[in-house]
PDB file of C-alpha atoms and ligand atoms in Angstrom:
ATOM      1  CA  UNK A   1     -27.299  74.490  75.888  1.00 39.00           C
ATOM      2  CA  UNK A   2     -28.796  72.236  73.253  1.00 46.00           C
ATOM      3  CA  UNK A   3     -31.744  69.888  72.857  1.00 50.00           C
ATOM      4  CA  UNK A   4     -31.347  68.101  76.361  1.00 49.00           C
ATOM      5  CA  UNK A   5     -33.966  70.520  78.376  1.00 52.00           C
ATOM      6  CA  UNK A   6     -33.393  72.213  81.593  1.00 54.00           C
ATOM      7  CA  UNK A   7     -30.637  69.687  83.092  1.00 52.00           C
ATOM      8  CA  UNK A   8     -28.192  70.344  80.397  1.00 55.00           C
ATOM      9  CA  UNK A   9     -29.198  74.169  80.567  1.00 55.00           C
ATOM     10  CA  UNK A  10     -28.129  74.328  84.133  1.00 59.00           C
ATOM     11  CA  UNK A  11     -25.052  72.351  83.067  1.00 58.00           C
ATOM     12  CA  UNK A  12     -23.926  75.152  80.595  1.00 63.00           C
ATOM     13  CA  UNK A  13     -25.116  77.934  82.861  1.00 74.00           C
ATOM     14  CA  UNK A  14     -21.531  78.617  84.208  1.00 77.00           C
ATOM     15  CA  UNK A  15     -20.027  78.818  80.793  1.00 81.00           C
ATOM     16  CA  UNK A  16     -22.464  80.998  79.591  1.00 81.00           C
ATOM     17  CA  UNK A  17     -22.124  83.338  82.706  1.00 84.00           C
ATOM     18  CA  UNK A  18     -18.422  83.196  82.163  1.00 86.00           C
ATOM     19  CA  UNK A  19     -19.253  84.286  78.325  1.00 86.00           C
ATOM     20  CA  UNK A  20     -21.509  86.954  79.160  1.00 88.00           C
ATOM     21  CA  UNK A  21     -18.629  88.300  81.667  1.00 89.00           C
ATOM     22  CA  UNK A  22     -16.214  88.328  79.151  1.00 89.00           C
ATOM     23  CA  UNK A  23     -18.261  89.928  76.707  1.00 91.00           C
ATOM     24  CA  UNK A  24     -18.972  92.728  79.190  1.00 93.00           C
ATOM     25  CA  UNK A  25     -15.419  93.101  79.899  1.00 94.00           C
ATOM     26  CA  UNK A  26     -14.709  93.504  76.486  1.00 94.00           C
ATOM     27  CA  UNK A  27     -17.314  95.960  75.778  1.00 96.00           C
ATOM     28  CA  UNK A  28     -16.014  98.037  78.882  1.00 96.00           C
ATOM     29  CA  UNK A  29     -12.420  98.002  77.669  1.00 96.00           C
ATOM     30  CA  UNK A  30     -13.480  98.994  73.820  1.00 96.00           C
ATOM     31  CA  UNK A  31     -15.161 102.067  75.407  1.00 97.00           C
ATOM     32  CA  UNK A  32     -12.262 103.019  77.619  1.00 95.00           C
ATOM     33  CA  UNK A  33      -9.660 102.512  74.695  1.00 95.00           C
ATOM     34  CA  UNK A  34     -12.047 104.635  72.476  1.00 95.00           C
ATOM     35  CA  UNK A  35     -12.122 107.371  75.148  1.00 95.00           C
ATOM     36  CA  UNK A  36      -8.507 107.321  75.635  1.00 93.00           C
ATOM     37  CA  UNK A  37      -8.146 107.536  71.909  1.00 89.00           C
ATOM     38  CA  UNK A  38      -6.107 104.276  71.820  1.00 91.00           C
ATOM     39  CA  UNK A  39      -7.266 102.541  68.915  1.00 97.00           C
ATOM     40  CA  UNK A  40      -4.734 102.509  66.131  1.00 97.00           C
ATOM     41  CA  UNK A  41      -4.736 102.072  62.604  1.00 98.00           C
ATOM     42  CA  UNK A  42      -2.527 100.168  60.227  1.00 98.00           C
ATOM     43  CA  UNK A  43      -2.213 100.660  56.531  1.00 98.00           C
ATOM     44  CA  UNK A  44      -1.775  98.148  53.775  1.00 98.00           C
ATOM     45  CA  UNK A  45      -0.624  99.292  50.230  1.00 98.00           C
ATOM     46  CA  UNK A  46      -2.846  98.667  47.393  1.00 98.00           C
ATOM     47  CA  UNK A  47      -0.209  98.119  44.400  1.00 98.00           C
ATOM     48  CA  UNK A  48      -1.130  99.358  40.713  1.00 97.00           C
ATOM     49  CA  UNK A  49      -0.579  96.448  38.551  1.00 96.00           C
ATOM     50  CA  UNK A  50       0.962  98.417  35.770  1.00 94.00           C
ATOM     51  CA  UNK A  51       3.334 100.518  37.645  1.00 95.00           C
ATOM     52  CA  UNK A  52       3.962  98.258  40.658  1.00 95.00           C
ATOM     53  CA  UNK A  53       3.539 101.600  42.763  1.00 95.00           C
ATOM     54  CA  UNK A  54       0.946 102.120  45.556  1.00 97.00           C
ATOM     55  CA  UNK A  55      -2.231 103.627  44.382  1.00 97.00           C
ATOM     56  CA  UNK A  56      -3.362 104.048  47.942  1.00 98.00           C
ATOM     57  CA  UNK A  57      -3.520 102.239  51.455  1.00 98.00           C
ATOM     58  CA  UNK A  58      -6.215 100.608  53.021  1.00 99.00           C
ATOM     59  CA  UNK A  59      -6.690 101.474  56.666  1.00 99.00           C
ATOM     60  CA  UNK A  60      -6.853  98.229  59.186  1.00 98.00           C
ATOM     61  CA  UNK A  61      -7.971  98.818  62.690  1.00 98.00           C
ATOM     62  CA  UNK A  62      -5.947  97.463  65.822  1.00 98.00           C
ATOM     63  CA  UNK A  63      -6.492  97.299  69.237  1.00 96.00           C
ATOM     64  CA  UNK A  64      -3.503  97.031  71.560  1.00 92.00           C
ATOM     65  CA  UNK A  65      -4.999  96.053  74.856  1.00 91.00           C
ATOM     66  CA  UNK A  66      -3.124  96.742  77.916  1.00 85.00           C
ATOM     67  CA  UNK A  67      -3.488  92.931  79.430  1.00 89.00           C
ATOM     68  CA  UNK A  68      -4.281  91.019  76.356  1.00 90.00           C
ATOM     69  CA  UNK A  69      -1.873  92.640  73.858  1.00 92.00           C
ATOM     70  CA  UNK A  70      -2.649  93.055  70.036  1.00 94.00           C
ATOM     71  CA  UNK A  71      -6.461  92.116  69.287  1.00 95.00           C
ATOM     72  CA  UNK A  72      -7.433  91.697  65.732  1.00 96.00           C
ATOM     73  CA  UNK A  73     -10.556  93.209  64.067  1.00 97.00           C
ATOM     74  CA  UNK A  74     -12.141  89.574  63.522  1.00 97.00           C
ATOM     75  CA  UNK A  75     -12.105  89.212  67.453  1.00 95.00           C
ATOM     76  CA  UNK A  76     -13.899  92.605  68.458  1.00 96.00           C
ATOM     77  CA  UNK A  77     -15.503  94.182  65.444  1.00 97.00           C
ATOM     78  CA  UNK A  78     -18.527  91.565  65.806  1.00 96.00           C
ATOM     79  CA  UNK A  79     -18.906  92.688  69.440  1.00 96.00           C
ATOM     80  CA  UNK A  80     -18.447  96.327  68.491  1.00 97.00           C
ATOM     81  CA  UNK A  81     -21.225  95.731  65.942  1.00 96.00           C
ATOM     82  CA  UNK A  82     -23.573  93.947  68.443  1.00 95.00           C
ATOM     83  CA  UNK A  83     -23.220  96.745  71.111  1.00 95.00           C
ATOM     84  CA  UNK A  84     -23.279  99.657  68.525  1.00 96.00           C
ATOM     85  CA  UNK A  85     -20.011 100.807  69.648  1.00 97.00           C
ATOM     86  CA  UNK A  86     -19.076 100.438  65.948  1.00 97.00           C
ATOM     87  CA  UNK A  87     -20.579 103.805  65.405  1.00 97.00           C
ATOM     88  CA  UNK A  88     -18.211 105.995  67.554  1.00 97.00           C
ATOM     89  CA  UNK A  89     -15.231 103.530  66.652  1.00 98.00           C
ATOM     90  CA  UNK A  90     -15.995 103.987  62.944  1.00 98.00           C
ATOM     91  CA  UNK A  91     -16.373 107.516  63.184  1.00 97.00           C
ATOM     92  CA  UNK A  92     -13.036 107.760  64.938  1.00 97.00           C
ATOM     93  CA  UNK A  93     -11.542 105.432  61.989  1.00 98.00           C
ATOM     94  CA  UNK A  94     -12.890 107.836  59.392  1.00 98.00           C
ATOM     95  CA  UNK A  95     -11.354 110.907  60.866  1.00 98.00           C
ATOM     96  CA  UNK A  96      -8.300 109.199  62.080  1.00 98.00           C
ATOM     97  CA  UNK A  97      -7.579 108.023  58.310  1.00 98.00           C
ATOM     98  CA  UNK A  98      -8.618 111.024  56.427  1.00 98.00           C
ATOM     99  CA  UNK A  99      -5.925 113.115  58.828  1.00 98.00           C
ATOM    100  CA  UNK A 100      -3.464 110.566  58.067  1.00 98.00           C
ATOM    101  CA  UNK A 101      -3.829 110.682  54.446  1.00 98.00           C
ATOM    102  CA  UNK A 102      -3.657 114.369  54.345  1.00 98.00           C
ATOM    103  CA  UNK A 103       0.026 113.834  55.234  1.00 98.00           C
ATOM    104  CA  UNK A 104       0.681 111.845  52.164  1.00 98.00           C
ATOM    105  CA  UNK A 105       1.227 112.642  48.248  1.00 97.00           C
ATOM    106  CA  UNK A 106      -2.167 113.759  47.150  1.00 95.00           C
ATOM    107  CA  UNK A 107      -2.412 111.248  44.678  1.00 96.00           C
ATOM    108  CA  UNK A 108      -2.487 108.451  47.098  1.00 98.00           C
ATOM    109  CA  UNK A 109      -6.006 107.169  48.117  1.00 98.00           C
ATOM    110  CA  UNK A 110      -7.215 106.278  51.505  1.00 98.00           C
ATOM    111  CA  UNK A 111      -9.347 103.180  51.777  1.00 99.00           C
ATOM    112  CA  UNK A 112     -11.568 102.696  54.733  1.00 98.00           C
ATOM    113  CA  UNK A 113     -13.818  99.574  55.914  1.00 98.00           C
ATOM    114  CA  UNK A 114     -17.520 100.307  56.749  1.00 97.00           C
ATOM    115  CA  UNK A 115     -19.430  97.894  58.707  1.00 96.00           C
ATOM    116  CA  UNK A 116     -23.040  97.402  57.464  1.00 93.00           C
ATOM    117  CA  UNK A 117     -24.312  98.650  60.774  1.00 92.00           C
ATOM    118  CA  UNK A 118     -22.986 102.065  60.168  1.00 94.00           C
ATOM    119  CA  UNK A 119     -25.318 102.445  57.450  1.00 92.00           C
ATOM    120  CA  UNK A 120     -28.082 102.292  59.901  1.00 89.00           C
ATOM    121  CA  UNK A 121     -26.958 105.547  61.150  1.00 90.00           C
ATOM    122  CA  UNK A 122     -28.521 108.768  59.862  1.00 91.00           C
ATOM    123  CA  UNK A 123     -25.138 110.617  60.430  1.00 93.00           C
ATOM    124  CA  UNK A 124     -23.011 108.568  58.299  1.00 96.00           C
ATOM    125  CA  UNK A 125     -22.988 110.928  55.371  1.00 97.00           C
ATOM    126  CA  UNK A 126     -22.306 113.749  57.552  1.00 96.00           C
ATOM    127  CA  UNK A 127     -19.853 112.413  59.507  1.00 97.00           C
ATOM    128  CA  UNK A 128     -17.826 111.370  56.351  1.00 98.00           C
ATOM    129  CA  UNK A 129     -18.307 114.830  55.015  1.00 98.00           C
ATOM    130  CA  UNK A 130     -17.118 116.267  58.165  1.00 98.00           C
ATOM    131  CA  UNK A 131     -14.156 113.943  58.289  1.00 98.00           C
ATOM    132  CA  UNK A 132     -12.943 114.992  54.595  1.00 98.00           C
ATOM    133  CA  UNK A 133     -13.473 118.760  55.716  1.00 98.00           C
ATOM    134  CA  UNK A 134     -11.411 118.551  58.791  1.00 97.00           C
ATOM    135  CA  UNK A 135      -8.665 116.633  57.087  1.00 98.00           C
ATOM    136  CA  UNK A 136      -8.844 118.648  54.137  1.00 98.00           C
ATOM    137  CA  UNK A 137      -8.341 115.863  51.813  1.00 98.00           C
ATOM    138  CA  UNK A 138     -10.423 115.806  48.363  1.00 98.00           C
ATOM    139  CA  UNK A 139     -13.469 113.373  48.307  1.00 98.00           C
ATOM    140  CA  UNK A 140     -12.037 111.802  45.448  1.00 98.00           C
ATOM    141  CA  UNK A 141      -8.947 110.350  47.542  1.00 98.00           C
ATOM    142  CA  UNK A 142     -11.492 108.581  49.775  1.00 98.00           C
ATOM    143  CA  UNK A 143     -12.505 104.988  49.008  1.00 98.00           C
ATOM    144  CA  UNK A 144     -15.173 103.206  51.165  1.00 98.00           C
ATOM    145  CA  UNK A 145     -15.183  99.553  51.179  1.00 98.00           C
ATOM    146  CA  UNK A 146     -18.530  97.942  51.741  1.00 95.00           C
ATOM    147  CA  UNK A 147     -19.441  93.965  51.490  1.00 92.00           C
ATOM    148  CA  UNK A 148     -22.266  92.567  50.093  1.00 88.00           C
ATOM    149  CA  UNK A 149     -24.126  92.337  53.214  1.00 87.00           C
ATOM    150  CA  UNK A 150     -25.167  96.009  53.252  1.00 84.00           C
ATOM    151  CA  UNK A 151     -27.397  95.642  50.263  1.00 78.00           C
ATOM    152  CA  UNK A 152     -29.402  93.019  52.180  1.00 77.00           C
ATOM    153  CA  UNK A 153     -30.991  95.175  54.747  1.00 73.00           C
ATOM    154  CA  UNK A 154     -32.452  98.428  54.332  1.00 74.00           C
ATOM    155  CA  UNK A 155     -31.402  98.644  50.701  1.00 83.00           C
ATOM    156  CA  UNK A 156     -32.985 102.040  49.850  1.00 87.00           C
ATOM    157  CA  UNK A 157     -31.698 103.888  52.716  1.00 89.00           C
ATOM    158  CA  UNK A 158     -28.121 102.063  51.961  1.00 91.00           C
ATOM    159  CA  UNK A 159     -28.410 103.147  48.273  1.00 92.00           C
ATOM    160  CA  UNK A 160     -29.294 106.526  49.021  1.00 93.00           C
ATOM    161  CA  UNK A 161     -26.224 107.046  51.324  1.00 95.00           C
ATOM    162  CA  UNK A 162     -24.029 105.568  48.685  1.00 96.00           C
ATOM    163  CA  UNK A 163     -25.362 107.576  45.936  1.00 96.00           C
ATOM    164  CA  UNK A 164     -24.956 110.804  47.939  1.00 97.00           C
ATOM    165  CA  UNK A 165     -21.346 110.065  48.855  1.00 98.00           C
ATOM    166  CA  UNK A 166     -20.536 108.756  45.356  1.00 98.00           C
ATOM    167  CA  UNK A 167     -22.105 112.035  44.181  1.00 98.00           C
ATOM    168  CA  UNK A 168     -19.538 114.093  46.186  1.00 98.00           C
ATOM    169  CA  UNK A 169     -16.626 112.226  44.659  1.00 98.00           C
ATOM    170  CA  UNK A 170     -16.066 109.444  47.104  1.00 98.00           C
ATOM    171  CA  UNK A 171     -15.253 106.313  45.693  1.00 98.00           C
ATOM    172  CA  UNK A 172     -17.072 102.799  46.504  1.00 97.00           C
ATOM    173  CA  UNK A 173     -15.360  99.429  46.299  1.00 97.00           C
ATOM    174  CA  UNK A 174     -17.109  96.101  46.963  1.00 95.00           C
ATOM    175  CA  UNK A 175     -15.183  94.075  49.526  1.00 95.00           C
ATOM    176  CA  UNK A 176     -14.671  90.521  49.600  1.00 93.00           C
ATOM    177  CA  UNK A 177     -16.405  89.967  46.218  1.00 92.00           C
ATOM    178  CA  UNK A 178     -17.655  86.300  45.834  1.00 85.00           C
ATOM    179  CA  UNK A 179     -18.318  85.613  49.544  1.00 84.00           C
ATOM    180  CA  UNK A 180     -21.775  87.053  49.750  1.00 77.00           C
ATOM    181  CA  UNK A 181     -24.891  86.381  47.977  1.00 72.00           C
ATOM    182  CA  UNK A 182     -25.824  89.527  46.268  1.00 65.00           C
ATOM    183  CA  UNK A 183     -27.387  89.185  42.591  1.00 69.00           C
ATOM    184  CA  UNK A 184     -25.523  90.453  39.798  1.00 75.00           C
ATOM    185  CA  UNK A 185     -28.147  93.453  39.195  1.00 76.00           C
ATOM    186  CA  UNK A 186     -27.320  94.819  42.853  1.00 76.00           C
ATOM    187  CA  UNK A 187     -23.902  95.505  41.389  1.00 81.00           C
ATOM    188  CA  UNK A 188     -25.306  97.363  38.488  1.00 82.00           C
ATOM    189  CA  UNK A 189     -27.730  99.334  40.879  1.00 85.00           C
ATOM    190  CA  UNK A 190     -25.210 100.313  43.571  1.00 90.00           C
ATOM    191  CA  UNK A 191     -22.446 102.891  42.350  1.00 93.00           C
ATOM    192  CA  UNK A 192     -19.507 100.715  42.982  1.00 95.00           C
ATOM    193  CA  UNK A 193     -16.222 102.001  41.253  1.00 97.00           C
ATOM    194  CA  UNK A 194     -14.364  98.873  42.287  1.00 97.00           C
ATOM    195  CA  UNK A 195     -14.628  95.368  43.069  1.00 95.00           C
ATOM    196  CA  UNK A 196     -12.119  93.552  45.451  1.00 96.00           C
ATOM    197  CA  UNK A 197     -11.818  89.952  44.361  1.00 94.00           C
ATOM    198  CA  UNK A 198     -11.630  87.947  47.771  1.00 93.00           C
ATOM    199  CA  UNK A 199      -8.804  86.345  49.059  1.00 95.00           C
ATOM    200  CA  UNK A 200     -10.129  83.210  49.104  1.00 92.00           C
ATOM    201  CA  UNK A 201     -10.215  82.950  45.411  1.00 92.00           C
ATOM    202  CA  UNK A 202      -6.680  84.675  44.935  1.00 94.00           C
ATOM    203  CA  UNK A 203      -5.719  82.124  47.439  1.00 94.00           C
ATOM    204  CA  UNK A 204      -6.543  79.061  45.072  1.00 92.00           C
ATOM    205  CA  UNK A 205      -4.531  80.482  42.029  1.00 93.00           C
ATOM    206  CA  UNK A 206      -1.656  78.758  40.883  1.00 88.00           C
ATOM    207  CA  UNK A 207      -0.345  77.610  37.446  1.00 82.00           C
ATOM    208  CA  UNK A 208      -1.906  74.111  37.835  1.00 86.00           C
ATOM    209  CA  UNK A 209      -5.416  75.167  39.140  1.00 86.00           C
ATOM    210  CA  UNK A 210      -7.040  75.899  35.906  1.00 90.00           C
ATOM    211  CA  UNK A 211     -10.482  76.648  37.435  1.00 90.00           C
ATOM    212  CA  UNK A 212      -9.537  79.312  39.829  1.00 89.00           C
ATOM    213  CA  UNK A 213      -7.742  81.132  36.909  1.00 92.00           C
ATOM    214  CA  UNK A 214     -11.157  80.949  34.992  1.00 92.00           C
ATOM    215  CA  UNK A 215     -13.056  82.362  37.909  1.00 90.00           C
ATOM    216  CA  UNK A 216     -10.455  85.329  38.227  1.00 92.00           C
ATOM    217  CA  UNK A 217     -10.848  85.924  34.577  1.00 94.00           C
ATOM    218  CA  UNK A 218     -14.587  85.980  34.823  1.00 92.00           C
ATOM    219  CA  UNK A 219     -14.766  88.467  37.562  1.00 92.00           C
ATOM    220  CA  UNK A 220     -12.446  90.939  35.944  1.00 95.00           C
ATOM    221  CA  UNK A 221     -14.213  90.662  32.639  1.00 95.00           C
ATOM    222  CA  UNK A 222     -17.444  91.220  34.487  1.00 91.00           C
ATOM    223  CA  UNK A 223     -16.199  94.139  36.420  1.00 93.00           C
ATOM    224  CA  UNK A 224     -14.614  95.604  33.499  1.00 94.00           C
ATOM    225  CA  UNK A 225     -17.496  95.425  31.317  1.00 93.00           C
ATOM    226  CA  UNK A 226     -19.638  97.272  33.999  1.00 91.00           C
ATOM    227  CA  UNK A 227     -16.959  99.892  33.924  1.00 94.00           C
ATOM    228  CA  UNK A 228     -15.499  98.952  37.340  1.00 95.00           C
ATOM    229  CA  UNK A 229     -11.852  98.294  38.041  1.00 97.00           C
ATOM    230  CA  UNK A 230     -10.755  95.205  40.019  1.00 97.00           C
ATOM    231  CA  UNK A 231      -8.281  94.687  43.110  1.00 98.00           C
ATOM    232  CA  UNK A 232      -7.058  91.492  44.185  1.00 98.00           C
ATOM    233  CA  UNK A 233      -6.801  90.583  47.617  1.00 97.00           C
ATOM    234  CA  UNK A 234      -4.259  88.357  49.725  1.00 98.00           C
ATOM    235  CA  UNK A 235      -1.853  87.963  46.960  1.00 98.00           C
ATOM    236  CA  UNK A 236       0.944  86.049  48.418  1.00 97.00           C
ATOM    237  CA  UNK A 237       2.978  84.648  45.481  1.00 96.00           C
ATOM    238  CA  UNK A 238       4.625  85.830  42.655  1.00 96.00           C
ATOM    239  CA  UNK A 239       2.963  83.231  40.677  1.00 95.00           C
ATOM    240  CA  UNK A 240      -0.434  84.571  41.877  1.00 96.00           C
ATOM    241  CA  UNK A 241       0.770  88.014  40.821  1.00 96.00           C
ATOM    242  CA  UNK A 242       1.713  86.785  37.225  1.00 95.00           C
ATOM    243  CA  UNK A 243      -1.624  85.203  36.738  1.00 96.00           C
ATOM    244  CA  UNK A 244      -3.849  88.330  37.738  1.00 97.00           C
ATOM    245  CA  UNK A 245      -1.633  90.395  35.908  1.00 96.00           C
ATOM    246  CA  UNK A 246      -2.349  88.351  32.632  1.00 95.00           C
ATOM    247  CA  UNK A 247      -5.711  88.523  33.548  1.00 96.00           C
ATOM    248  CA  UNK A 248      -5.713  92.317  33.710  1.00 97.00           C
ATOM    249  CA  UNK A 249      -6.505  92.684  37.218  1.00 97.00           C
ATOM    250  CA  UNK A 250      -5.959  96.477  37.906  1.00 98.00           C
ATOM    251  CA  UNK A 251      -4.660  96.531  41.476  1.00 98.00           C
ATOM    252  CA  UNK A 252      -3.112  94.036  43.875  1.00 98.00           C
ATOM    253  CA  UNK A 253      -2.911  93.692  47.582  1.00 98.00           C
ATOM    254  CA  UNK A 254      -1.310  91.242  49.757  1.00 98.00           C
ATOM    255  CA  UNK A 255       1.447  90.093  51.927  1.00 98.00           C
ATOM    256  CA  UNK A 256       3.675  89.318  48.696  1.00 98.00           C
ATOM    257  CA  UNK A 257       3.914  93.205  48.443  1.00 97.00           C
ATOM    258  CA  UNK A 258       3.627  94.280  52.220  1.00 95.00           C
ATOM    259  CA  UNK A 259       1.760  93.591  55.621  1.00 97.00           C
ATOM    260  CA  UNK A 260      -0.045  96.266  57.017  1.00 98.00           C
ATOM    261  CA  UNK A 261       2.079  98.928  58.940  1.00 98.00           C
ATOM    262  CA  UNK A 262       1.694 101.570  61.422  1.00 97.00           C
ATOM    263  CA  UNK A 263       1.378 105.053  60.313  1.00 98.00           C
ATOM    264  CA  UNK A 264       4.973 106.289  60.905  1.00 98.00           C
ATOM    265  CA  UNK A 265       6.379 103.547  58.808  1.00 97.00           C
ATOM    266  CA  UNK A 266       3.979 104.493  55.956  1.00 97.00           C
ATOM    267  CA  UNK A 267       5.459 107.951  56.185  1.00 97.00           C
ATOM    268  CA  UNK A 268       9.176 106.826  56.599  1.00 96.00           C
ATOM    269  CA  UNK A 269       8.346 104.319  53.163  1.00 92.00           C
ATOM    270  CA  UNK A 270       7.273 107.761  51.528  1.00 90.00           C
ATOM    271  CA  UNK A 271      10.072 109.687  52.490  1.00 84.00           C
ATOM    272  CA  UNK A 272      12.651 107.081  51.441  1.00 82.00           C
ATOM    273  CA  UNK A 273      10.849 106.835  48.019  1.00 72.00           C
ATOM    274  CA  UNK A 274      11.073 110.783  47.601  1.00 64.00           C
ATOM    275  CA  UNK A 275      14.749 110.789  48.496  1.00 56.00           C
ATOM    276  CA  UNK A 276      15.787 107.744  46.199  1.00 51.00           C
TER     277      UNK A 276
HETATM  278  P1  C2E B 301     -10.638  93.174  54.893  1.00 80.08           P
HETATM  279  O1  C2E B 301     -11.280  94.330  54.570  1.00 80.08           O
HETATM  280  O2  C2E B 301     -10.758  92.087  53.778  1.00 80.08           O
HETATM  281  O3  C2E B 301      -9.319  93.231  55.046  1.00 80.08           O
HETATM  282  C1  C2E B 301      -8.229  92.438  54.648  1.00 80.08           C
HETATM  283  C2  C2E B 301      -7.748  91.651  55.656  1.00 80.08           C
HETATM  284  O4  C2E B 301      -6.827  90.699  55.207  1.00 80.08           O
HETATM  285  C3  C2E B 301      -6.667  92.405  56.674  1.00 80.08           C
HETATM  286  O5  C2E B 301      -6.940  91.508  57.709  1.00 80.08           O
HETATM  287  C4  C2E B 301      -5.568  92.380  56.260  1.00 80.08           C
HETATM  288  O6  C2E B 301      -4.490  92.219  57.171  1.00 80.08           O
HETATM  289  C5  C2E B 301      -5.556  90.788  55.455  1.00 80.08           C
HETATM  290  N1  C2E B 301      -4.335  90.371  54.488  1.00 80.08           N
HETATM  291  C6  C2E B 301      -3.751  91.359  53.809  1.00 80.08           C
HETATM  292  N2  C2E B 301      -2.778  90.795  52.853  1.00 80.08           N
HETATM  293  C7  C2E B 301      -3.280  89.343  53.294  1.00 80.08           C
HETATM  294  C8  C2E B 301      -2.323  88.269  52.709  1.00 80.08           C
HETATM  295  O7  C2E B 301      -1.734  88.361  51.494  1.00 80.08           O
HETATM  296  N3  C2E B 301      -2.647  87.093  53.210  1.00 80.08           N
HETATM  297  C9  C2E B 301      -3.385  87.068  54.253  1.00 80.08           C
HETATM  298  N4  C2E B 301      -3.819  85.872  54.768  1.00 80.08           N
HETATM  299  N5  C2E B 301      -4.354  88.162  54.959  1.00 80.08           N
HETATM  300  C10 C2E B 301      -4.006  89.202  54.304  1.00 80.08           C
HETATM  301  P2  C2E B 301      -7.525  92.264  59.359  1.00 80.08           P
HETATM  302  O8  C2E B 301      -6.850  93.752  59.332  1.00 80.08           O
HETATM  303  O9  C2E B 301      -7.113  91.389  60.304  1.00 80.08           O
HETATM  304  O10 C2E B 301      -8.871  92.914  59.270  1.00 80.08           O
HETATM  305  C11 C2E B 301      -9.943  91.673  59.009  1.00 80.08           C
HETATM  306  C12 C2E B 301     -11.064  92.297  58.846  1.00 80.08           C
HETATM  307  O11 C2E B 301     -11.769  93.227  59.663  1.00 80.08           O
HETATM  308  C13 C2E B 301     -11.223  93.410  57.430  1.00 80.08           C
HETATM  309  O12 C2E B 301     -11.029  92.448  56.374  1.00 80.08           O
HETATM  310  C14 C2E B 301     -12.315  94.233  57.806  1.00 80.08           C
HETATM  311  O13 C2E B 301     -13.485  93.373  57.562  1.00 80.08           O
HETATM  312  C15 C2E B 301     -12.307  94.215  59.237  1.00 80.08           C
HETATM  313  N6  C2E B 301     -11.990  95.463  59.639  1.00 80.08           N
HETATM  314  C16 C2E B 301     -10.429  95.900  59.737  1.00 80.08           C
HETATM  315  N7  C2E B 301     -10.615  97.447  59.890  1.00 80.08           N
HETATM  316  C17 C2E B 301     -11.689  97.712  60.099  1.00 80.08           C
HETATM  317  C18 C2E B 301     -12.549  99.204  60.400  1.00 80.08           C
HETATM  318  O14 C2E B 301     -11.630 100.124  60.625  1.00 80.08           O
HETATM  319  N8  C2E B 301     -13.817  98.990  60.418  1.00 80.08           N
HETATM  320  C19 C2E B 301     -14.496  98.139  60.075  1.00 80.08           C
HETATM  321  N9  C2E B 301     -15.658  98.208  59.897  1.00 80.08           N
HETATM  322  N10 C2E B 301     -13.824  96.754  59.607  1.00 80.08           N
HETATM  323  C20 C2E B 301     -12.564  96.747  59.659  1.00 80.08           C
HETATM  324 CA1   CA B 302     -11.361  96.013  53.184  1.00 80.08          CA
HETATM  325 CA1   CA B 303     -11.569  92.079  51.809  1.00 80.08          CA
HETATM  326 CA1   CA B 304     -13.456  90.934  55.054  1.00 80.08          CA
END
C-alpha cells in the first residue's frame, strides 16, 4: 500500500495477509527446526596466502526445510533477527561450531558469524565462554565475525562485550569491510584483529581494473598499518588471487579454493591431508 489511501490499502490486503501468514509459518518452522536440532553448519576454508594451506574454516548456517528444501541464511536470518530467534539459533551455532572445531588439528581456527542482535543479549559473553569450555578448544582458535553495523547501536555495550572476549584471547574480525558506514576511528577503537575485504571489491579485481586494485591496496595498507591482518572474501579467479597476493593480503576465501562443505567432508579432507 503506497500513497493511494484506503482504497489501495484494501486492494493490497490479501497479499499482506499472505505475507504475514508466510512469515508466521517460517517462524514456526524455524522454532521446530531448532527444537529438533536440525539446523546444519557448512564450513568454508580460509586460506593462508603464503602457504596456500587453510588457517581455519568459517561456519555458515544451512537450513534443510522438510518441504522447501535448502534455505540459505539470507532468506531466514533477517526474520530470525526480527523475532529474536537469532539468540537461541546463534547459541546453537556457537556450540556446534566449537564442538566441531574440537575434532580438527588444533592449529585450525573456527570463524563464527554474529548478528548485531546478539549483542543486545546480556548472555553473549557467557554463552561464548560456555561454548569454549564445553568443546575444550582454546579461546585463541575462535574468531568472531561482526559487521560494521554492530558499532552503530549501543556502542558502549558492544565495545565492552568485544573487549572482554578479546581479553580472553578470542579473535575479532570485521566482516564485509567497505560496505558499511563506520568511521575510521571506530576501527581503531574496537579490538579488531582482522579485516575481511567484502566480496564486492574482490569481484571487481581484474588485470584491467586498475581502480579496484588501488582500493584493495589501500585497504591492505591501512589495515596493516593498524596492526590488523586482512582476508579477501569471494575470491573466484586465479587473477584475483594473484593481484591480492601481490598486494600482500594475508588470507583468501572463495569459490576459487572451495565452496562451503559439510562437517563430514571437512574431516575427510583433513584425513586425506594427513595421509598424503
Ligand atoms: P558472510 O559472512 O559474508 O559469508 C560469506 C558468504 O559468501 C557465504 O554465503 C558464502 O557461501 C559466500 N561465498 C563464499 N565464497 C564465495 C565466492 O567465491 N563467491 C560468491 N558469490 N559467494 C561466496 P552464505 O553461506 O549464503 O551466507 C550469507 C550470509 O549469511 C553470511 O555472509 C552471513 O552474513 C550470514 N550468516 C551465515 N551463517 C550465519 C550464522 O551462523 N550466523 C549469523 N548471524 N549469520 C550467518
Ligand atoms: Ca562472515
Ligand atoms: Ca563477509
Ligand atoms: Ca555478510
